[in-house]
Amino acid sequence: LNWDCRNSGAAAPALNPTLISLNLGTPCTAAFEWTNSSSQPIILAGAGTTQGESRIFRIENGVMVEDNLGSATARVKSGVLWQNGSTEMAYFARGAGKVLLARDQAGAYTTSTADADILGAVGTYLYRALGHKLSKLDVDTNPLTETNWGSQTSCGAAAYPINLILEMGGAPMVLKG
């Protein structure tokens, strides 16, 4: 993605967050390039409204369309592309108590029994944060099933939730605040 530096003192990924912000008035919280089932490039972007709706947009051939609307659910908080075995999927986290949302390349959405505030891919592993706790998905299991997530590890004070999961030297590094 290119960078839009039109706002003094701020740079944002161009096109995607700008278009979503214009439509919703809320920031884009997850965006990545991918391909559809015909191998055509697309951009998926997650956001939400102040009324608590989760929305996922697809930008394809320069046109933005709403790809998924989750009425009466929390805003999309993060998203990742992650491959489990031979299947690559887009996963969107919508907060504690709100189930994960998965999208395949054909555009079909699936909900789950698992939830997460933040998702992060570290190497071949998928991690999730719930508040100040971090857990890793068990190897070769489906992230949409709650029982497939390993035990949770506390990361610092409970008053400060995890905001981001990054990879550092093959291990997860969490940012809080």
Short mmCIF file of N, CA and C in Angstrom, two decimals, residues 10-172:
data_model
loop_
_atom_site.label_atom_id
_atom_site.label_comp_id
_atom_site.label_asym_id
_atom_site.label_seq_id
_atom_site.Cartn_x
_atom_site.Cartn_y
_atom_site.Cartn_z
N ALA A 10 0.69 13.58 9.81
CA ALA A 10 0.16 12.21 9.90
C ALA A 10 0.25 11.52 8.55
N ALA A 11 0.64 10.27 8.58
CA ALA A 11 0.67 9.46 7.36
C ALA A 11 -0.21 8.24 7.59
N ALA A 12 -0.99 7.89 6.59
CA ALA A 12 -1.88 6.73 6.68
C ALA A 12 -1.77 5.96 5.38
N PRO A 13 -1.97 4.62 5.43
CA PRO A 13 -1.98 3.89 4.17
C PRO A 13 -3.04 4.48 3.23
N ALA A 14 -2.63 4.76 2.01
CA ALA A 14 -3.51 5.44 1.06
C ALA A 14 -4.67 4.55 0.61
N LEU A 15 -5.72 5.17 0.09
CA LEU A 15 -6.90 4.56 -0.48
C LEU A 15 -7.77 3.87 0.55
N ASN A 16 -7.30 2.77 1.07
CA ASN A 16 -8.11 1.93 1.92
C ASN A 16 -8.67 2.64 3.15
N PRO A 17 -7.83 3.10 4.11
CA PRO A 17 -8.40 3.76 5.29
C PRO A 17 -9.14 5.05 4.94
N THR A 18 -8.65 5.75 3.92
CA THR A 18 -9.30 7.00 3.53
C THR A 18 -10.73 6.73 3.07
N LEU A 19 -10.92 5.76 2.20
CA LEU A 19 -12.26 5.44 1.70
C LEU A 19 -13.17 4.95 2.82
N ILE A 20 -12.65 4.10 3.68
CA ILE A 20 -13.47 3.57 4.76
C ILE A 20 -13.85 4.67 5.73
N SER A 21 -12.90 5.53 6.08
CA SER A 21 -13.20 6.64 6.99
C SER A 21 -14.26 7.56 6.41
N LEU A 22 -14.20 7.80 5.10
CA LEU A 22 -15.20 8.65 4.47
C LEU A 22 -16.59 8.02 4.56
N ASN A 23 -16.67 6.70 4.43
CA ASN A 23 -17.96 6.01 4.49
C ASN A 23 -18.51 5.88 5.90
N LEU A 24 -17.63 5.67 6.87
CA LEU A 24 -18.10 5.37 8.22
C LEU A 24 -17.80 6.44 9.25
N GLY A 25 -16.77 7.20 9.01
CA GLY A 25 -16.34 8.14 10.02
C GLY A 25 -15.57 7.47 11.14
N THR A 26 -15.14 6.22 10.95
CA THR A 26 -14.35 5.50 11.94
C THR A 26 -13.09 4.95 11.27
N PRO A 27 -12.03 4.72 12.04
CA PRO A 27 -10.79 4.27 11.44
C PRO A 27 -10.83 2.81 10.99
N CYS A 28 -10.00 2.52 10.03
CA CYS A 28 -9.77 1.15 9.57
C CYS A 28 -8.88 0.48 10.61
N THR A 29 -9.25 -0.70 11.08
CA THR A 29 -8.50 -1.38 12.11
C THR A 29 -7.76 -2.63 11.61
N ALA A 30 -8.01 -3.04 10.39
CA ALA A 30 -7.32 -4.18 9.78
C ALA A 30 -7.40 -4.02 8.27
N ALA A 31 -6.28 -4.20 7.60
CA ALA A 31 -6.28 -4.11 6.13
C ALA A 31 -5.15 -4.96 5.58
N PHE A 32 -5.45 -5.72 4.54
CA PHE A 32 -4.40 -6.50 3.89
C PHE A 32 -4.79 -6.84 2.46
N GLU A 33 -3.75 -7.03 1.65
CA GLU A 33 -3.94 -7.47 0.27
C GLU A 33 -4.09 -8.98 0.25
N TRP A 34 -4.91 -9.46 -0.66
CA TRP A 34 -5.14 -10.88 -0.78
C TRP A 34 -5.58 -11.14 -2.21
N THR A 35 -6.02 -12.34 -2.51
CA THR A 35 -6.59 -12.64 -3.82
C THR A 35 -7.92 -13.34 -3.62
N ASN A 36 -8.81 -13.18 -4.60
CA ASN A 36 -10.07 -13.91 -4.54
C ASN A 36 -9.86 -15.31 -5.11
N SER A 37 -10.92 -16.09 -5.22
CA SER A 37 -10.80 -17.47 -5.70
C SER A 37 -10.37 -17.56 -7.16
N SER A 38 -10.43 -16.43 -7.90
CA SER A 38 -9.97 -16.39 -9.29
C SER A 38 -8.56 -15.83 -9.38
N SER A 39 -7.88 -15.70 -8.25
CA SER A 39 -6.52 -15.18 -8.14
C SER A 39 -6.40 -13.71 -8.54
N GLN A 40 -7.51 -12.98 -8.49
CA GLN A 40 -7.50 -11.55 -8.75
C GLN A 40 -7.19 -10.82 -7.44
N PRO A 41 -6.37 -9.76 -7.49
CA PRO A 41 -6.02 -9.06 -6.25
C PRO A 41 -7.20 -8.30 -5.64
N ILE A 42 -7.30 -8.36 -4.33
CA ILE A 42 -8.32 -7.61 -3.58
C ILE A 42 -7.66 -7.04 -2.33
N ILE A 43 -8.30 -6.08 -1.72
CA ILE A 43 -7.91 -5.59 -0.41
C ILE A 43 -9.11 -5.79 0.50
N LEU A 44 -8.87 -6.41 1.64
CA LEU A 44 -9.90 -6.55 2.66
C LEU A 44 -9.58 -5.60 3.79
N ALA A 45 -10.59 -4.92 4.29
CA ALA A 45 -10.38 -3.95 5.36
C ALA A 45 -11.50 -4.08 6.37
N GLY A 46 -11.13 -4.11 7.62
CA GLY A 46 -12.11 -4.20 8.70
C GLY A 46 -12.25 -2.87 9.41
N ALA A 47 -13.43 -2.56 9.83
CA ALA A 47 -13.72 -1.32 10.54
C ALA A 47 -14.98 -1.54 11.35
N GLY A 48 -15.64 -0.47 11.69
CA GLY A 48 -16.90 -0.57 12.41
C GLY A 48 -17.50 0.80 12.58
N THR A 49 -18.69 0.84 13.08
CA THR A 49 -19.35 2.11 13.30
C THR A 49 -19.40 2.41 14.79
N THR A 50 -19.70 3.63 15.12
CA THR A 50 -19.82 4.01 16.52
C THR A 50 -21.03 3.34 17.16
N GLN A 51 -21.93 2.80 16.37
CA GLN A 51 -23.09 2.07 16.89
C GLN A 51 -22.74 0.61 17.19
N GLY A 52 -21.47 0.22 16.99
CA GLY A 52 -21.04 -1.13 17.32
C GLY A 52 -21.22 -2.16 16.23
N GLU A 53 -21.36 -1.75 15.00
CA GLU A 53 -21.46 -2.70 13.89
C GLU A 53 -20.06 -3.03 13.39
N SER A 54 -19.81 -4.31 13.12
CA SER A 54 -18.55 -4.66 12.46
C SER A 54 -18.79 -4.66 10.96
N ARG A 55 -17.85 -4.09 10.25
CA ARG A 55 -17.97 -4.04 8.79
C ARG A 55 -16.65 -4.43 8.16
N ILE A 56 -16.74 -5.23 7.12
CA ILE A 56 -15.56 -5.61 6.35
C ILE A 56 -15.82 -5.20 4.92
N PHE A 57 -14.86 -4.47 4.37
CA PHE A 57 -14.96 -3.97 3.01
C PHE A 57 -13.99 -4.71 2.11
N ARG A 58 -14.36 -4.83 0.85
CA ARG A 58 -13.50 -5.41 -0.18
C ARG A 58 -13.28 -4.36 -1.25
N ILE A 59 -12.04 -4.14 -1.57
CA ILE A 59 -11.70 -3.24 -2.68
C ILE A 59 -11.17 -4.11 -3.80
N GLU A 60 -11.88 -4.07 -4.92
CA GLU A 60 -11.55 -4.91 -6.07
C GLU A 60 -11.73 -4.08 -7.33
N ASN A 61 -10.71 -4.07 -8.17
CA ASN A 61 -10.73 -3.28 -9.41
C ASN A 61 -11.04 -1.81 -9.13
N GLY A 62 -10.51 -1.28 -8.03
CA GLY A 62 -10.67 0.13 -7.70
C GLY A 62 -12.02 0.51 -7.13
N VAL A 63 -12.88 -0.47 -6.86
CA VAL A 63 -14.21 -0.20 -6.34
C VAL A 63 -14.34 -0.82 -4.95
N MET A 64 -14.84 -0.03 -3.99
CA MET A 64 -15.02 -0.54 -2.65
C MET A 64 -16.48 -0.93 -2.44
N VAL A 65 -16.68 -2.16 -1.92
CA VAL A 65 -18.03 -2.65 -1.60
C VAL A 65 -18.01 -3.22 -0.19
N GLU A 66 -19.16 -3.20 0.44
CA GLU A 66 -19.26 -3.81 1.76
C GLU A 66 -19.33 -5.32 1.57
N ASP A 67 -18.36 -6.02 2.15
CA ASP A 67 -18.25 -7.47 1.98
C ASP A 67 -18.98 -8.21 3.08
N ASN A 68 -19.07 -7.61 4.28
CA ASN A 68 -19.75 -8.25 5.39
C ASN A 68 -20.18 -7.18 6.39
N LEU A 69 -21.41 -7.29 6.85
CA LEU A 69 -21.93 -6.37 7.87
C LEU A 69 -22.40 -7.21 9.05
N GLY A 70 -21.80 -6.98 10.19
CA GLY A 70 -22.19 -7.70 11.40
C GLY A 70 -22.99 -6.78 12.31
N SER A 71 -24.27 -6.67 12.09
CA SER A 71 -25.11 -5.79 12.90
C SER A 71 -25.08 -6.22 14.36
N ALA A 72 -25.15 -5.25 15.22
CA ALA A 72 -25.23 -5.47 16.67
C ALA A 72 -24.06 -6.29 17.21
N THR A 73 -22.92 -6.18 16.58
CA THR A 73 -21.71 -6.82 17.09
C THR A 73 -20.66 -5.74 17.29
N ALA A 74 -19.58 -6.10 17.92
CA ALA A 74 -18.52 -5.13 18.16
C ALA A 74 -17.77 -4.82 16.87
N ARG A 75 -17.11 -3.68 16.86
CA ARG A 75 -16.29 -3.29 15.72
C ARG A 75 -15.15 -4.29 15.51
N VAL A 76 -14.68 -4.39 14.29
CA VAL A 76 -13.50 -5.21 14.01
C VAL A 76 -12.33 -4.54 14.71
N LYS A 77 -11.60 -5.33 15.52
CA LYS A 77 -10.46 -4.79 16.26
C LYS A 77 -9.13 -5.11 15.60
N SER A 78 -9.05 -6.25 14.91
CA SER A 78 -7.83 -6.63 14.20
C SER A 78 -8.17 -7.72 13.21
N GLY A 79 -7.23 -8.00 12.33
CA GLY A 79 -7.41 -9.06 11.35
C GLY A 79 -6.07 -9.57 10.86
N VAL A 80 -6.05 -10.82 10.44
CA VAL A 80 -4.83 -11.43 9.91
C VAL A 80 -5.18 -12.36 8.76
N LEU A 81 -4.22 -12.55 7.88
CA LEU A 81 -4.26 -13.64 6.91
C LEU A 81 -3.44 -14.75 7.51
N TRP A 82 -3.98 -15.95 7.56
CA TRP A 82 -3.24 -17.04 8.18
C TRP A 82 -3.58 -18.34 7.47
N GLN A 83 -2.56 -19.15 7.27
CA GLN A 83 -2.74 -20.41 6.56
C GLN A 83 -2.59 -21.57 7.53
N ASN A 84 -3.64 -22.38 7.60
CA ASN A 84 -3.64 -23.57 8.43
C ASN A 84 -3.61 -24.75 7.48
N GLY A 85 -2.49 -25.44 7.40
CA GLY A 85 -2.34 -26.51 6.42
C GLY A 85 -2.26 -25.90 5.03
N SER A 86 -3.17 -26.28 4.15
CA SER A 86 -3.17 -25.74 2.78
C SER A 86 -4.23 -24.67 2.58
N THR A 87 -4.98 -24.33 3.63
CA THR A 87 -6.07 -23.38 3.50
C THR A 87 -5.72 -22.03 4.10
N GLU A 88 -5.70 -21.01 3.25
CA GLU A 88 -5.46 -19.65 3.73
C GLU A 88 -6.80 -18.96 3.94
N MET A 89 -6.94 -18.31 5.08
CA MET A 89 -8.19 -17.63 5.43
C MET A 89 -7.86 -16.27 6.01
N ALA A 90 -8.83 -15.37 5.93
CA ALA A 90 -8.74 -14.08 6.61
C ALA A 90 -9.55 -14.21 7.89
N TYR A 91 -8.95 -13.83 9.01
CA TYR A 91 -9.62 -13.91 10.31
C TYR A 91 -9.74 -12.51 10.90
N PHE A 92 -10.90 -12.20 11.46
CA PHE A 92 -11.15 -10.89 12.05
C PHE A 92 -11.58 -11.07 13.50
N ALA A 93 -10.91 -10.33 14.40
CA ALA A 93 -11.24 -10.34 15.83
C ALA A 93 -12.15 -9.16 16.12
N ARG A 94 -13.18 -9.43 16.95
CA ARG A 94 -14.15 -8.38 17.27
C ARG A 94 -14.31 -8.15 18.77
N GLY A 95 -13.38 -8.67 19.57
CA GLY A 95 -13.40 -8.40 21.00
C GLY A 95 -13.91 -9.57 21.82
N ALA A 96 -13.62 -9.49 23.12
CA ALA A 96 -14.04 -10.54 24.04
C ALA A 96 -15.56 -10.68 24.02
N GLY A 97 -16.01 -11.91 23.98
CA GLY A 97 -17.45 -12.17 23.95
C GLY A 97 -18.05 -12.05 22.56
N LYS A 98 -17.27 -11.66 21.58
CA LYS A 98 -17.72 -11.56 20.18
C LYS A 98 -16.91 -12.55 19.36
N VAL A 99 -17.57 -13.46 18.69
CA VAL A 99 -16.88 -14.54 18.01
C VAL A 99 -16.01 -14.06 16.85
N LEU A 100 -14.95 -14.84 16.59
CA LEU A 100 -14.10 -14.58 15.43
C LEU A 100 -14.92 -14.74 14.16
N LEU A 101 -14.50 -14.04 13.14
CA LEU A 101 -15.13 -14.13 11.83
C LEU A 101 -14.05 -14.54 10.84
N ALA A 102 -14.33 -15.54 10.02
CA ALA A 102 -13.37 -16.02 9.03
C ALA A 102 -13.94 -15.87 7.64
N ARG A 103 -13.06 -15.56 6.67
CA ARG A 103 -13.48 -15.43 5.27
C ARG A 103 -12.55 -16.26 4.41
N ASP A 104 -13.13 -17.07 3.51
CA ASP A 104 -12.30 -17.81 2.56
C ASP A 104 -12.13 -16.99 1.28
N GLN A 105 -11.31 -17.49 0.37
CA GLN A 105 -11.02 -16.72 -0.85
C GLN A 105 -12.24 -16.58 -1.75
N ALA A 106 -13.21 -17.46 -1.63
CA ALA A 106 -14.43 -17.37 -2.44
C ALA A 106 -15.39 -16.31 -1.90
N GLY A 107 -15.12 -15.81 -0.68
CA GLY A 107 -15.96 -14.76 -0.11
C GLY A 107 -16.98 -15.24 0.90
N ALA A 108 -16.91 -16.51 1.29
CA ALA A 108 -17.86 -17.04 2.27
C ALA A 108 -17.35 -16.77 3.69
N TYR A 109 -18.24 -16.29 4.54
CA TYR A 109 -17.90 -15.99 5.93
C TYR A 109 -18.41 -17.09 6.86
N THR A 110 -17.63 -17.34 7.92
CA THR A 110 -17.96 -18.33 8.92
C THR A 110 -17.72 -17.72 10.30
N THR A 111 -18.64 -17.95 11.24
CA THR A 111 -18.41 -17.50 12.61
C THR A 111 -17.90 -18.69 13.43
N SER A 112 -17.64 -18.44 14.69
CA SER A 112 -16.94 -19.43 15.48
C SER A 112 -17.47 -19.51 16.90
N THR A 113 -16.82 -20.39 17.69
CA THR A 113 -17.08 -20.43 19.13
C THR A 113 -15.97 -19.71 19.88
N ALA A 114 -14.91 -19.31 19.18
CA ALA A 114 -13.76 -18.64 19.81
C ALA A 114 -13.90 -17.13 19.66
N ASP A 115 -13.30 -16.40 20.59
CA ASP A 115 -13.28 -14.94 20.48
C ASP A 115 -11.86 -14.43 20.72
N ALA A 116 -11.64 -13.16 20.41
CA ALA A 116 -10.32 -12.55 20.59
C ALA A 116 -10.47 -11.04 20.52
N ASP A 117 -9.62 -10.35 21.27
CA ASP A 117 -9.52 -8.90 21.13
C ASP A 117 -8.58 -8.56 19.97
N ILE A 118 -7.46 -9.27 19.93
CA ILE A 118 -6.42 -9.02 18.93
C ILE A 118 -5.91 -10.36 18.42
N LEU A 119 -5.62 -10.45 17.13
CA LEU A 119 -4.99 -11.63 16.53
C LEU A 119 -3.63 -11.24 15.98
N GLY A 120 -2.69 -12.19 16.00
CA GLY A 120 -1.37 -11.94 15.44
C GLY A 120 -0.76 -13.22 14.92
N ALA A 121 -0.23 -13.18 13.70
CA ALA A 121 0.46 -14.33 13.12
C ALA A 121 1.95 -14.17 13.39
N VAL A 122 2.54 -15.19 13.98
CA VAL A 122 3.98 -15.19 14.29
C VAL A 122 4.55 -16.46 13.70
N GLY A 123 5.27 -16.32 12.58
CA GLY A 123 5.75 -17.49 11.86
C GLY A 123 4.56 -18.30 11.38
N THR A 124 4.54 -19.58 11.72
CA THR A 124 3.43 -20.45 11.31
C THR A 124 2.37 -20.57 12.40
N TYR A 125 2.52 -19.79 13.47
CA TYR A 125 1.59 -19.87 14.60
C TYR A 125 0.64 -18.68 14.63
N LEU A 126 -0.55 -18.92 15.18
CA LEU A 126 -1.53 -17.87 15.36
C LEU A 126 -1.72 -17.63 16.85
N TYR A 127 -1.66 -16.36 17.25
CA TYR A 127 -1.84 -15.98 18.65
C TYR A 127 -3.07 -15.09 18.77
N ARG A 128 -3.65 -15.08 19.97
CA ARG A 128 -4.75 -14.18 20.24
C ARG A 128 -4.55 -13.54 21.62
N ALA A 129 -5.08 -12.35 21.75
CA ALA A 129 -5.08 -11.67 23.03
C ALA A 129 -6.52 -11.48 23.47
N LEU A 130 -6.75 -11.73 24.75
CA LEU A 130 -8.01 -11.42 25.41
C LEU A 130 -7.65 -10.59 26.63
N GLY A 131 -7.90 -9.29 26.53
CA GLY A 131 -7.48 -8.39 27.60
C GLY A 131 -5.97 -8.36 27.71
N HIS A 132 -5.42 -8.72 28.87
CA HIS A 132 -3.97 -8.71 29.08
C HIS A 132 -3.37 -10.11 28.95
N LYS A 133 -4.14 -11.08 28.44
CA LYS A 133 -3.66 -12.46 28.34
C LYS A 133 -3.45 -12.88 26.89
N LEU A 134 -2.41 -13.71 26.69
CA LEU A 134 -2.02 -14.17 25.36
C LEU A 134 -2.14 -15.69 25.32
N SER A 135 -2.65 -16.23 24.20
CA SER A 135 -2.67 -17.68 24.02
C SER A 135 -2.34 -18.01 22.57
N LYS A 136 -1.84 -19.24 22.38
CA LYS A 136 -1.43 -19.71 21.05
C LYS A 136 -2.37 -20.82 20.60
N LEU A 137 -2.69 -20.82 19.32
CA LEU A 137 -3.52 -21.87 18.75
C LEU A 137 -2.74 -23.18 18.74
N ASP A 138 -3.38 -24.27 19.14
CA ASP A 138 -2.75 -25.58 19.08
C ASP A 138 -2.42 -25.91 17.63
N VAL A 139 -1.32 -26.61 17.41
CA VAL A 139 -0.84 -26.94 16.07
C VAL A 139 -1.89 -27.74 15.30
N ASP A 140 -2.05 -27.39 14.02
CA ASP A 140 -2.95 -28.10 13.10
C ASP A 140 -4.39 -28.19 13.59
N THR A 141 -4.88 -27.12 14.22
CA THR A 141 -6.27 -27.09 14.65
C THR A 141 -6.95 -25.85 14.09
N ASN A 142 -8.26 -25.82 14.19
CA ASN A 142 -9.07 -24.74 13.65
C ASN A 142 -9.18 -23.59 14.66
N PRO A 143 -8.79 -22.37 14.27
CA PRO A 143 -8.87 -21.24 15.20
C PRO A 143 -10.30 -20.82 15.54
N LEU A 144 -11.29 -21.33 14.82
CA LEU A 144 -12.67 -20.96 15.08
C LEU A 144 -13.28 -21.73 16.25
N THR A 145 -12.54 -22.71 16.77
CA THR A 145 -13.04 -23.53 17.88
C THR A 145 -12.33 -23.12 19.17
N GLU A 146 -13.09 -22.71 20.16
CA GLU A 146 -12.53 -22.20 21.43
C GLU A 146 -11.59 -23.19 22.10
N THR A 147 -11.94 -24.46 22.10
CA THR A 147 -11.12 -25.46 22.81
C THR A 147 -9.77 -25.73 22.14
N ASN A 148 -9.54 -25.20 20.94
CA ASN A 148 -8.26 -25.39 20.26
C ASN A 148 -7.19 -24.38 20.68
N TRP A 149 -7.58 -23.40 21.48
CA TRP A 149 -6.62 -22.39 21.94
C TRP A 149 -5.99 -22.88 23.23
N GLY A 150 -4.66 -22.74 23.31
CA GLY A 150 -3.92 -23.18 24.49
C GLY A 150 -4.20 -22.31 25.70
N SER A 151 -3.51 -22.62 26.78
CA SER A 151 -3.70 -21.87 28.02
C SER A 151 -3.26 -20.43 27.85
N GLN A 152 -3.86 -19.55 28.62
CA GLN A 152 -3.59 -18.12 28.53
C GLN A 152 -2.47 -17.74 29.48
N THR A 153 -1.58 -16.86 28.99
CA THR A 153 -0.47 -16.35 29.78
C THR A 153 -0.69 -14.87 30.04
N SER A 154 -0.64 -14.47 31.30
CA SER A 154 -0.78 -13.05 31.65
C SER A 154 0.44 -12.28 31.18
N CYS A 155 0.18 -11.13 30.60
CA CYS A 155 1.25 -10.25 30.13
C CYS A 155 1.11 -8.90 30.84
N GLY A 156 1.77 -8.76 31.97
CA GLY A 156 1.74 -7.50 32.69
C GLY A 156 0.44 -7.26 33.43
N ALA A 157 0.22 -5.99 33.78
CA ALA A 157 -0.93 -5.60 34.59
C ALA A 157 -2.25 -5.78 33.83
N ALA A 158 -3.25 -6.28 34.55
CA ALA A 158 -4.56 -6.51 33.95
C ALA A 158 -5.24 -5.23 33.50
N ALA A 159 -4.86 -4.10 34.07
CA ALA A 159 -5.48 -2.82 33.73
C ALA A 159 -5.11 -2.34 32.33
N TYR A 160 -4.09 -2.93 31.72
CA TYR A 160 -3.62 -2.51 30.40
C TYR A 160 -3.73 -3.67 29.42
N PRO A 161 -4.72 -3.64 28.54
CA PRO A 161 -4.91 -4.75 27.59
C PRO A 161 -3.83 -4.75 26.50
N ILE A 162 -3.67 -5.90 25.89
CA ILE A 162 -2.76 -6.03 24.75
C ILE A 162 -3.40 -5.34 23.55
N ASN A 163 -2.63 -4.47 22.89
CA ASN A 163 -3.13 -3.74 21.72
C ASN A 163 -2.63 -4.29 20.39
N LEU A 164 -1.50 -5.01 20.44
CA LEU A 164 -0.89 -5.47 19.19
C LEU A 164 0.00 -6.66 19.49
N ILE A 165 0.00 -7.64 18.58
CA ILE A 165 0.90 -8.79 18.67
C ILE A 165 1.82 -8.72 17.46
N LEU A 166 3.13 -8.61 17.72
CA LEU A 166 4.13 -8.53 16.66
C LEU A 166 5.06 -9.73 16.73
N GLU A 167 5.79 -9.97 15.65
CA GLU A 167 6.80 -11.02 15.64
C GLU A 167 8.16 -10.40 15.86
N MET A 168 8.91 -10.95 16.79
CA MET A 168 10.27 -10.49 17.02
C MET A 168 11.15 -11.72 17.20
N GLY A 169 11.98 -11.98 16.18
CA GLY A 169 12.88 -13.13 16.26
C GLY A 169 12.16 -14.46 16.35
N GLY A 170 10.99 -14.57 15.75
CA GLY A 170 10.23 -15.82 15.76
C GLY A 170 9.36 -16.01 16.99
N ALA A 171 9.32 -15.01 17.86
CA ALA A 171 8.49 -15.11 19.07
C ALA A 171 7.51 -13.95 19.10
N PRO A 172 6.37 -14.11 19.79
CA PRO A 172 5.42 -13.01 19.87
C PRO A 172 5.92 -11.92 20.83
#
